[in-house]
Amino acid sequence: MTSTFRTLTVPLDGNASAGGLPQFLVRDDVLCWTRREAGLVGFGEIARFTATGPERFLEADIWWRHLVLEADITDSVELPGTGPVAFGSFAFSKKSAHESRLIVPEVVVGVRDGQYWVTQLTFDDGELTEAGALAALDRWLSGGSTHGDVTAEPDAGVVRPLPAAPGATLHTGSLSEEDWMAAVAAGVEEIRTGALEKLVLARDIVATVPSGVNAAKVLRELAVRYRECWTYGVDGLVGATPEMLIQVEGRTAQARVLAGTLDRRDAHGEDGIPMDYAERVLAGSEKQRHEHEIAIQSLTSQLAPFSEAMNAHDEPFILELPNVWHLASDVKAELTEVEGHVPTCLALINALHPTAAVCGTPTLVAGALIRKLEHLDRGPYAGPVGWLDAAGNGEWGIALRGAVIEDSNTVRLYAGCGIVDGSLPQAELAETWAKFRPMLESLGIIS
């Protein structure tokens, strides 16, 4: 054995299909990051880093940079996401007992602009060859699902009715609906005192699925139904987030900020085009626009010290998803050198997280109030989730519209809402149910 980290990346010819990357989501233990049929899927594990506490991002950054510093990298594709790659999930709170993690897989499949590739990663001293990389991928794919008889479907990109999960039940999480609404009311009262401008409160529910939780199928359903979101799967954390915390490619960083939500079911029975309704209710709402402005200011002020130029939408746009509409803004920045080098993904995350979109503002006041009112350890919910490579590229979303698979029959779902002056507890509760919908659908609990 050798301690040298070695990788080989080669084109994966002949695998292009309408299904794109979701066709490779065939195992319940798969690592996943995909949007619009592109992205990365990882199989197996050859190394792992874990950490807790306030320095978790910087500790992970140091571990990864040391790992790849002397890596032996052969890469004939040379795109973001080729060569050494790690998938990651981080706890929302620095006080959480949940372990943040980076996981280095044995095999990675990537798709970008219709181009497919496979990377084999190892610490062994055997020769890395194209034939060996393809054989390693075939071994993982032929192993099928760890849950049962599930294989890739040729029409994986087709949205079809979901089968019901027989006997599935939902249970109260850390707070009952009544207690959570009381927490929202208490949060509004704190905002009215002037102690803070915005607070994000989350709640959880627990789903029991007697027939078993098929994580691979959950990820495939999310990927094809929520194509405008980033579908993620890391160590039992699964979901489809519409919010990009930070994407780095070379010296360019981008983010998508969301704040302001409208359930699409609210448009039923309305005259005119549904998007007109969304424009009127979201963009025309002082409350919704105020919440959105707070989220944008939070991200841009934190990103500014790392940027030599930055562009953000003057006006938010309406992001249309199958379950909700959001007020959304995209931010783009050209990174500058800080202390002699361009900041890494994880260094940026350390500065940006938590944003007002998932915590509130001021951050310290909102964080303390979250701990007081939620009675919940969010774990990885609303924390950064994504991937990074050795060249400094990476994509990190905020783990929203997701759940943690706690065992083969139990899933804990999370949803949260931005609370500002004027927020109504009953309306915020209804919004959490709209945000639970993607996971409840993919689990077969609702149709």
Short mmCIF file of C-alpha atoms in Angstrom, two decimals:
data_model
loop_
_atom_site.label_atom_id
_atom_site.label_comp_id
_atom_site.label_asym_id
_atom_site.label_seq_id
_atom_site.Cartn_x
_atom_site.Cartn_y
_atom_site.Cartn_z
CA MET A 1 0.00 0.00 0.00
CA THR A 2 1.03 3.57 -0.58
CA SER A 3 -0.19 6.78 0.98
CA THR A 4 -0.26 8.56 -2.38
CA PHE A 5 -3.70 9.64 -3.49
CA ARG A 6 -4.11 8.80 -7.19
CA THR A 7 -6.91 9.46 -9.67
CA LEU A 8 -7.62 8.69 -13.32
CA THR A 9 -10.31 10.49 -15.32
CA VAL A 10 -11.34 9.25 -18.78
CA PRO A 11 -14.25 9.97 -21.15
CA LEU A 12 -17.25 7.71 -20.74
CA ASP A 13 -18.25 7.30 -24.37
CA GLY A 14 -21.50 5.76 -25.50
CA ASN A 15 -23.39 6.56 -22.30
CA ALA A 16 -25.23 9.67 -23.38
CA SER A 17 -28.99 9.29 -23.16
CA ALA A 18 -32.10 11.32 -22.45
CA GLY A 19 -31.89 10.18 -18.84
CA GLY A 20 -28.55 11.88 -18.21
CA LEU A 21 -27.03 11.48 -14.78
CA PRO A 22 -30.18 10.15 -13.03
CA GLN A 23 -29.75 6.85 -14.89
CA PHE A 24 -26.76 6.17 -12.60
CA LEU A 25 -28.79 6.63 -9.40
CA VAL A 26 -29.22 2.92 -8.79
CA ARG A 27 -27.83 2.44 -5.28
CA ASP A 28 -29.18 3.64 -1.96
CA ASP A 29 -25.65 4.51 -0.78
CA VAL A 30 -24.86 6.68 -3.83
CA LEU A 31 -23.37 10.16 -3.47
CA CYS A 32 -25.27 12.59 -5.67
CA TRP A 33 -25.30 16.16 -6.98
CA THR A 34 -27.35 16.70 -10.12
CA ARG A 35 -29.39 19.34 -11.93
CA ARG A 36 -30.95 19.19 -15.40
CA GLU A 37 -29.48 15.71 -15.99
CA ALA A 38 -25.90 16.95 -15.34
CA GLY A 39 -23.66 16.78 -12.28
CA LEU A 40 -21.75 14.14 -10.34
CA VAL A 41 -22.54 10.73 -8.87
CA GLY A 42 -20.13 8.92 -6.54
CA PHE A 43 -19.85 5.25 -5.57
CA GLY A 44 -18.01 3.76 -2.62
CA GLU A 45 -15.70 5.49 -0.16
CA ILE A 46 -11.91 5.54 0.17
CA ALA A 47 -11.50 8.42 2.64
CA ARG A 48 -13.60 10.48 5.02
CA PHE A 49 -13.11 13.59 7.13
CA THR A 50 -15.43 14.55 9.97
CA ALA A 51 -15.58 17.56 12.28
CA THR A 52 -17.87 19.48 14.59
CA GLY A 53 -17.81 23.00 15.94
CA PRO A 54 -17.15 26.50 14.62
CA GLU A 55 -13.98 25.56 12.70
CA ARG A 56 -15.54 22.65 10.77
CA PHE A 57 -15.28 24.35 7.34
CA LEU A 58 -11.67 25.46 7.75
CA GLU A 59 -10.62 22.10 9.19
CA ALA A 60 -12.20 20.33 6.22
CA ASP A 61 -10.51 22.77 3.84
CA ILE A 62 -7.08 22.06 5.33
CA TRP A 63 -7.68 18.29 5.21
CA TRP A 64 -8.72 18.41 1.53
CA ARG A 65 -5.89 20.67 0.42
CA HIS A 66 -3.32 18.44 2.13
CA LEU A 67 -4.89 15.35 0.57
CA VAL A 68 -4.71 16.67 -3.00
CA LEU A 69 -1.44 18.62 -2.66
CA GLU A 70 0.75 15.70 -3.74
CA ALA A 71 -1.92 13.64 -5.49
CA ASP A 72 -1.01 11.81 -8.69
CA ILE A 73 -3.69 13.07 -11.08
CA THR A 74 -4.24 11.87 -14.64
CA ASP A 75 -7.10 13.73 -16.28
CA SER A 76 -7.83 13.60 -20.01
CA VAL A 77 -11.15 15.48 -19.66
CA GLU A 78 -10.18 18.54 -17.59
CA LEU A 79 -13.57 19.95 -16.67
CA PRO A 80 -14.89 21.17 -13.31
CA GLY A 81 -15.57 18.01 -11.31
CA THR A 82 -12.89 15.86 -12.95
CA GLY A 83 -9.83 14.59 -11.10
CA PRO A 84 -10.02 14.28 -7.30
CA VAL A 85 -13.52 15.00 -5.97
CA ALA A 86 -15.10 14.94 -2.51
CA PHE A 87 -18.78 15.18 -1.65
CA GLY A 88 -19.70 17.01 1.54
CA SER A 89 -22.42 17.84 4.02
CA PHE A 90 -22.02 20.24 6.94
CA ALA A 91 -24.06 20.83 10.05
CA PHE A 92 -26.12 24.01 10.09
CA SER A 93 -24.98 25.04 13.55
CA LYS A 94 -21.52 25.31 15.05
CA LYS A 95 -23.10 24.02 18.25
CA SER A 96 -24.59 20.91 16.64
CA ALA A 97 -23.43 17.46 17.69
CA HIS A 98 -23.98 16.30 14.11
CA GLU A 99 -20.71 15.46 12.35
CA SER A 100 -19.94 17.48 9.24
CA ARG A 101 -18.21 15.36 6.60
CA LEU A 102 -16.25 15.19 3.38
CA ILE A 103 -16.37 11.83 1.60
CA VAL A 104 -13.97 10.75 -1.16
CA PRO A 105 -15.62 8.08 -3.35
CA GLU A 106 -13.97 5.23 -5.19
CA VAL A 107 -15.63 6.01 -8.52
CA VAL A 108 -17.26 9.22 -9.83
CA VAL A 109 -19.42 9.61 -12.93
CA GLY A 110 -19.77 13.14 -14.28
CA VAL A 111 -21.96 14.75 -16.93
CA ARG A 112 -21.51 18.32 -18.19
CA ASP A 113 -22.84 19.80 -21.45
CA GLY A 114 -23.59 16.31 -22.75
CA GLN A 115 -20.05 15.06 -22.06
CA TYR A 116 -19.70 12.01 -19.78
CA TRP A 117 -16.64 10.88 -17.84
CA VAL A 118 -15.59 8.47 -15.12
CA THR A 119 -12.95 8.99 -12.45
CA GLN A 120 -11.37 6.22 -10.40
CA LEU A 121 -9.80 7.28 -7.09
CA THR A 122 -7.49 5.13 -4.98
CA PHE A 123 -4.71 4.91 -2.42
CA ASP A 124 -3.60 1.50 -3.74
CA ASP A 125 -0.41 1.15 -5.75
CA GLY A 126 -1.87 -0.87 -8.61
CA GLU A 127 -1.86 0.56 -12.14
CA LEU A 128 -4.79 2.82 -13.04
CA THR A 129 -6.09 2.18 -16.55
CA GLU A 130 -9.14 3.18 -18.57
CA ALA A 131 -10.27 -0.44 -18.68
CA GLY A 132 -9.88 -0.69 -14.91
CA ALA A 133 -11.89 2.49 -14.29
CA LEU A 134 -14.72 1.26 -16.53
CA ALA A 135 -14.66 -2.14 -14.82
CA ALA A 136 -14.84 -0.50 -11.39
CA LEU A 137 -17.89 1.49 -12.49
CA ASP A 138 -19.54 -1.64 -13.89
CA ARG A 139 -19.02 -3.43 -10.57
CA TRP A 140 -20.84 -0.69 -8.69
CA LEU A 141 -23.66 -0.47 -11.23
CA SER A 142 -24.14 -4.24 -11.46
CA GLY A 143 -24.43 -4.35 -7.68
CA GLY A 144 -27.82 -2.64 -8.08
CA SER A 145 -29.63 -1.00 -5.20
CA THR A 146 -28.66 -1.78 -1.62
CA HIS A 147 -32.39 -1.55 -0.88
CA GLY A 148 -33.72 -4.09 -3.29
CA ASP A 149 -34.29 -4.91 -6.93
CA VAL A 150 -33.93 -1.45 -8.44
CA THR A 151 -32.10 -0.82 -11.71
CA ALA A 152 -31.61 2.19 -13.94
CA GLU A 153 -34.57 2.83 -16.19
CA PRO A 154 -34.07 3.83 -19.86
CA ASP A 155 -36.77 6.49 -19.51
CA ALA A 156 -35.50 7.80 -16.18
CA GLY A 157 -36.10 11.38 -17.33
CA VAL A 158 -39.84 10.82 -17.65
CA VAL A 159 -42.13 12.06 -14.87
CA ARG A 160 -44.70 9.36 -14.11
CA PRO A 161 -47.31 8.86 -11.35
CA LEU A 162 -45.75 7.70 -8.10
CA PRO A 163 -46.82 4.48 -6.42
CA ALA A 164 -48.15 4.92 -2.92
CA ALA A 165 -46.05 3.75 0.01
CA PRO A 166 -48.37 1.23 1.71
CA GLY A 167 -48.93 1.88 5.40
CA ALA A 168 -46.74 4.99 5.51
CA THR A 169 -47.49 7.30 8.43
CA LEU A 170 -46.43 10.78 9.54
CA HIS A 171 -45.57 11.69 13.12
CA THR A 172 -44.98 14.89 15.07
CA GLY A 173 -41.35 15.94 15.23
CA SER A 174 -39.68 18.05 17.88
CA LEU A 175 -42.68 20.40 18.21
CA SER A 176 -46.38 19.96 17.58
CA GLU A 177 -47.98 22.25 15.01
CA GLU A 178 -49.53 24.32 17.81
CA ASP A 179 -46.21 24.69 19.64
CA TRP A 180 -44.39 25.61 16.44
CA MET A 181 -46.96 28.30 15.62
CA ALA A 182 -46.47 29.64 19.15
CA ALA A 183 -42.73 29.78 18.42
CA VAL A 184 -43.45 31.79 15.27
CA ALA A 185 -45.60 34.21 17.26
CA ALA A 186 -42.82 34.57 19.83
CA GLY A 187 -40.34 35.25 17.03
CA VAL A 188 -42.55 37.99 15.59
CA GLU A 189 -42.75 39.61 19.02
CA GLU A 190 -38.94 39.62 19.28
CA ILE A 191 -38.71 41.23 15.84
CA ARG A 192 -41.16 43.94 16.91
CA THR A 193 -38.92 44.83 19.85
CA GLY A 194 -36.19 45.73 17.35
CA ALA A 195 -33.86 42.95 18.51
CA LEU A 196 -33.64 41.55 14.97
CA GLU A 197 -35.07 42.06 11.46
CA LYS A 198 -35.63 38.48 10.37
CA LEU A 199 -35.69 35.01 11.88
CA VAL A 200 -35.85 31.63 10.13
CA LEU A 201 -37.68 28.94 12.06
CA ALA A 202 -37.64 25.28 11.03
CA ARG A 203 -39.70 22.27 12.04
CA ASP A 204 -39.42 18.54 11.49
CA ILE A 205 -41.82 15.65 10.93
CA VAL A 206 -41.05 11.94 10.91
CA ALA A 207 -42.24 9.53 8.21
CA THR A 208 -42.43 5.81 8.85
CA VAL A 209 -42.44 3.66 5.70
CA PRO A 210 -43.05 -0.03 6.54
CA SER A 211 -42.22 -1.15 2.99
CA GLY A 212 -38.76 0.41 3.29
CA VAL A 213 -37.12 3.63 2.14
CA ASN A 214 -35.63 3.37 -1.34
CA ALA A 215 -33.11 6.22 -1.40
CA ALA A 216 -32.09 5.64 -5.03
CA LYS A 217 -35.69 5.99 -6.20
CA VAL A 218 -36.20 9.07 -4.00
CA LEU A 219 -33.20 10.74 -5.66
CA ARG A 220 -34.32 9.80 -9.17
CA GLU A 221 -37.83 11.14 -8.55
CA LEU A 222 -36.48 14.40 -7.16
CA ALA A 223 -34.05 14.77 -10.07
CA VAL A 224 -36.71 14.41 -12.77
CA ARG A 225 -39.49 16.33 -10.99
CA TYR A 226 -37.40 19.23 -9.69
CA ARG A 227 -35.04 19.84 -12.62
CA GLU A 228 -34.43 23.48 -11.67
CA CYS A 229 -33.22 22.40 -8.23
CA TRP A 230 -29.98 20.69 -7.26
CA THR A 231 -30.72 17.13 -6.14
CA TYR A 232 -28.29 15.97 -3.46
CA GLY A 233 -27.54 12.75 -1.63
CA VAL A 234 -24.75 12.48 0.96
CA ASP A 235 -24.66 9.80 3.62
CA GLY A 236 -28.42 9.57 4.20
CA LEU A 237 -29.11 13.27 3.62
CA VAL A 238 -31.34 13.59 0.53
CA GLY A 239 -33.26 16.41 -1.08
CA ALA A 240 -33.60 18.89 -3.94
CA THR A 241 -32.56 22.42 -3.05
CA PRO A 242 -33.48 25.51 -5.08
CA GLU A 243 -30.82 27.62 -3.36
CA MET A 244 -27.15 27.77 -4.34
CA LEU A 245 -24.96 29.02 -1.51
CA ILE A 246 -21.82 29.27 -3.66
CA GLN A 247 -20.62 27.86 -6.97
CA VAL A 248 -16.97 28.38 -7.85
CA GLU A 249 -15.45 27.85 -11.29
CA GLY A 250 -11.96 29.25 -11.64
CA ARG A 251 -12.12 32.77 -10.25
CA THR A 252 -15.87 33.17 -10.80
CA ALA A 253 -18.30 32.64 -7.94
CA GLN A 254 -22.08 32.52 -8.28
CA ALA A 255 -24.97 32.20 -5.85
CA ARG A 256 -28.75 31.97 -6.02
CA VAL A 257 -30.61 33.60 -3.15
CA LEU A 258 -34.23 32.80 -2.35
CA ALA A 259 -36.54 34.50 0.11
CA GLY A 260 -40.25 34.94 -0.35
CA THR A 261 -42.45 31.90 -1.01
CA LEU A 262 -45.91 31.28 -2.44
CA ASP A 263 -47.62 27.88 -2.55
CA ARG A 264 -48.71 27.14 -6.11
CA ARG A 265 -51.92 25.64 -4.78
CA ASP A 266 -52.90 29.12 -3.65
CA ALA A 267 -53.33 30.06 -7.31
CA HIS A 268 -56.09 27.50 -7.89
CA GLY A 269 -59.29 29.26 -8.89
CA GLU A 270 -57.48 32.53 -9.70
CA ASP A 271 -58.24 34.26 -12.99
CA GLY A 272 -55.46 34.76 -15.53
CA ILE A 273 -52.01 33.18 -15.91
CA PRO A 274 -50.60 31.62 -12.71
CA MET A 275 -47.27 33.44 -13.16
CA ASP A 276 -49.18 36.73 -13.20
CA TYR A 277 -50.64 35.74 -9.85
CA ALA A 278 -47.16 34.96 -8.52
CA GLU A 279 -45.83 38.31 -9.74
CA ARG A 280 -48.71 40.16 -8.10
CA VAL A 281 -48.59 38.37 -4.75
CA LEU A 282 -44.82 37.91 -4.35
CA ALA A 283 -43.20 40.81 -6.19
CA GLY A 284 -46.04 43.11 -5.13
CA SER A 285 -45.77 42.25 -1.43
CA GLU A 286 -43.82 44.64 0.75
CA LYS A 287 -43.34 41.87 3.32
CA GLN A 288 -41.97 39.39 0.77
CA ARG A 289 -39.68 41.94 -0.87
CA HIS A 290 -38.35 43.07 2.51
CA GLU A 291 -37.52 39.47 3.43
CA HIS A 292 -35.78 39.03 0.09
CA GLU A 293 -33.75 42.24 0.40
CA ILE A 294 -32.47 41.13 3.80
CA ALA A 295 -31.27 37.82 2.30
CA ILE A 296 -29.51 39.53 -0.63
CA GLN A 297 -27.77 42.07 1.62
CA SER A 298 -26.61 39.26 3.90
CA LEU A 299 -24.91 37.33 1.10
CA THR A 300 -23.42 40.25 -0.83
CA SER A 301 -21.96 41.91 2.27
CA GLN A 302 -20.27 38.66 3.32
CA LEU A 303 -18.99 37.93 -0.21
CA ALA A 304 -17.70 41.47 -0.88
CA PRO A 305 -14.30 41.10 0.89
CA PHE A 306 -13.45 38.19 -1.42
CA SER A 307 -14.56 39.92 -4.64
CA GLU A 308 -13.03 42.44 -7.00
CA ALA A 309 -16.33 42.81 -8.87
CA MET A 310 -19.90 41.73 -8.15
CA ASN A 311 -23.20 41.78 -10.02
CA ALA A 312 -26.65 41.08 -8.61
CA HIS A 313 -30.12 41.38 -10.09
CA ASP A 314 -31.61 44.84 -9.53
CA GLU A 315 -35.01 43.17 -9.26
CA PRO A 316 -35.72 39.63 -8.06
CA PHE A 317 -37.27 37.21 -10.53
CA ILE A 318 -39.96 34.59 -9.96
CA LEU A 319 -38.53 31.07 -9.72
CA GLU A 320 -41.22 28.58 -10.69
CA LEU A 321 -41.01 25.14 -9.06
CA PRO A 322 -43.58 22.33 -9.13
CA ASN A 323 -44.67 23.03 -5.55
CA VAL A 324 -44.01 26.75 -4.95
CA TRP A 325 -42.91 30.06 -6.44
CA HIS A 326 -39.98 31.98 -4.95
CA LEU A 327 -38.57 35.45 -5.20
CA ALA A 328 -35.03 34.74 -6.43
CA SER A 329 -31.87 36.68 -7.25
CA ASP A 330 -28.63 35.51 -8.83
CA VAL A 331 -25.32 36.97 -7.70
CA LYS A 332 -22.07 36.72 -9.65
CA ALA A 333 -18.64 37.76 -8.37
CA GLU A 334 -15.07 37.73 -9.65
CA LEU A 335 -12.89 36.53 -6.81
CA THR A 336 -9.82 38.44 -5.72
CA GLU A 337 -6.70 37.12 -4.05
CA VAL A 338 -6.78 37.12 -0.28
CA GLU A 339 -3.40 36.73 1.43
CA GLY A 340 -1.83 35.69 -1.85
CA HIS A 341 -4.35 33.17 -3.16
CA VAL A 342 -7.89 32.91 -4.46
CA PRO A 343 -10.20 31.71 -1.66
CA THR A 344 -11.36 28.12 -1.81
CA CYS A 345 -14.99 26.99 -1.81
CA LEU A 346 -14.82 26.05 1.85
CA ALA A 347 -13.16 29.32 2.84
CA LEU A 348 -16.04 31.16 1.15
CA ILE A 349 -18.61 28.94 2.87
CA ASN A 350 -16.96 29.68 6.21
CA ALA A 351 -17.56 33.39 5.57
CA LEU A 352 -21.04 33.09 4.07
CA HIS A 353 -22.79 30.53 6.27
CA PRO A 354 -25.31 30.97 7.75
CA THR A 355 -26.96 33.53 5.50
CA ALA A 356 -30.09 35.44 6.44
CA ALA A 357 -32.03 33.15 4.09
CA VAL A 358 -31.65 30.23 6.54
CA CYS A 359 -30.86 31.92 9.85
CA GLY A 360 -31.96 35.55 10.03
CA THR A 361 -30.32 38.84 10.81
CA PRO A 362 -28.39 39.87 12.85
CA THR A 363 -26.90 36.36 12.69
CA LEU A 364 -25.88 36.00 16.34
CA VAL A 365 -29.24 37.21 17.66
CA ALA A 366 -31.18 35.05 15.20
CA GLY A 367 -29.04 32.00 15.94
CA ALA A 368 -29.60 32.28 19.68
CA LEU A 369 -33.35 32.71 19.16
CA ILE A 370 -33.46 29.67 16.86
CA ARG A 371 -31.91 27.53 19.58
CA LYS A 372 -34.40 28.90 22.11
CA LEU A 373 -37.57 28.50 20.01
CA GLU A 374 -37.05 25.49 17.71
CA HIS A 375 -36.22 22.81 20.31
CA LEU A 376 -34.46 21.08 17.43
CA ASP A 377 -30.95 20.19 16.36
CA ARG A 378 -31.17 20.87 12.63
CA GLY A 379 -28.22 18.57 11.99
CA PRO A 380 -27.35 18.94 8.28
CA TYR A 381 -30.66 20.64 7.40
CA ALA A 382 -30.01 24.15 6.02
CA GLY A 383 -26.27 23.48 6.11
CA PRO A 384 -24.00 23.47 3.04
CA VAL A 385 -24.12 20.35 0.84
CA GLY A 386 -22.25 19.72 -2.41
CA TRP A 387 -18.84 18.87 -3.85
CA LEU A 388 -15.37 20.26 -4.55
CA ASP A 389 -12.42 19.26 -6.71
CA ALA A 390 -8.65 19.69 -6.50
CA ALA A 391 -8.63 22.71 -8.84
CA GLY A 392 -10.76 24.77 -6.45
CA ASN A 393 -14.03 24.33 -8.33
CA GLY A 394 -17.16 23.29 -6.48
CA GLU A 395 -20.89 23.66 -6.03
CA TRP A 396 -22.47 24.03 -2.61
CA GLY A 397 -26.18 24.36 -2.11
CA ILE A 398 -28.12 24.87 1.08
CA ALA A 399 -29.65 21.58 2.22
CA LEU A 400 -33.32 22.54 1.88
CA ARG A 401 -36.41 20.58 0.75
CA GLY A 402 -34.74 17.53 2.19
CA ALA A 403 -34.67 14.82 4.79
CA VAL A 404 -32.38 12.52 6.72
CA ILE A 405 -32.91 8.79 6.30
CA GLU A 406 -32.49 7.62 9.89
CA ASP A 407 -32.96 3.91 9.23
CA SER A 408 -34.44 1.60 6.59
CA ASN A 409 -38.00 2.60 7.53
CA THR A 410 -37.68 6.07 9.06
CA VAL A 411 -37.14 9.47 7.46
CA ARG A 412 -36.98 12.83 9.24
CA LEU A 413 -38.17 15.71 7.03
CA TYR A 414 -37.34 19.39 7.61
CA ALA A 415 -38.83 22.67 6.43
CA GLY A 416 -38.40 26.27 7.51
CA CYS A 417 -39.82 29.75 6.94
CA GLY A 418 -38.49 33.28 7.06
CA ILE A 419 -40.22 35.22 9.81
CA VAL A 420 -40.48 39.02 9.64
CA ASP A 421 -42.79 41.61 11.13
CA GLY A 422 -46.21 40.75 9.74
CA SER A 423 -45.67 36.99 9.53
CA LEU A 424 -48.77 34.98 10.49
CA PRO A 425 -48.21 31.65 12.29
CA GLN A 426 -50.98 29.81 10.41
CA ALA A 427 -49.65 30.99 7.03
CA GLU A 428 -46.09 30.01 7.95
CA LEU A 429 -47.27 26.55 9.02
CA ALA A 430 -48.99 26.12 5.64
CA GLU A 431 -45.76 27.17 3.93
CA THR A 432 -43.83 24.40 5.70
CA TRP A 433 -46.29 21.83 4.32
CA ALA A 434 -45.71 23.20 0.82
CA LYS A 435 -41.97 22.79 1.37
CA PHE A 436 -42.39 19.23 2.71
CA ARG A 437 -44.20 18.30 -0.50
CA PRO A 438 -41.18 17.32 -2.68
CA MET A 439 -39.99 14.76 -0.13
CA LEU A 440 -43.48 13.49 0.68
CA GLU A 441 -44.08 12.96 -3.05
CA SER A 442 -40.78 11.20 -3.65
CA LEU A 443 -41.41 8.89 -0.69
CA GLY A 444 -44.84 8.00 -2.12
CA ILE A 445 -46.68 9.38 0.91
CA ILE A 446 -48.67 11.93 -1.12
CA SER A 447 -49.32 12.14 -4.86
#
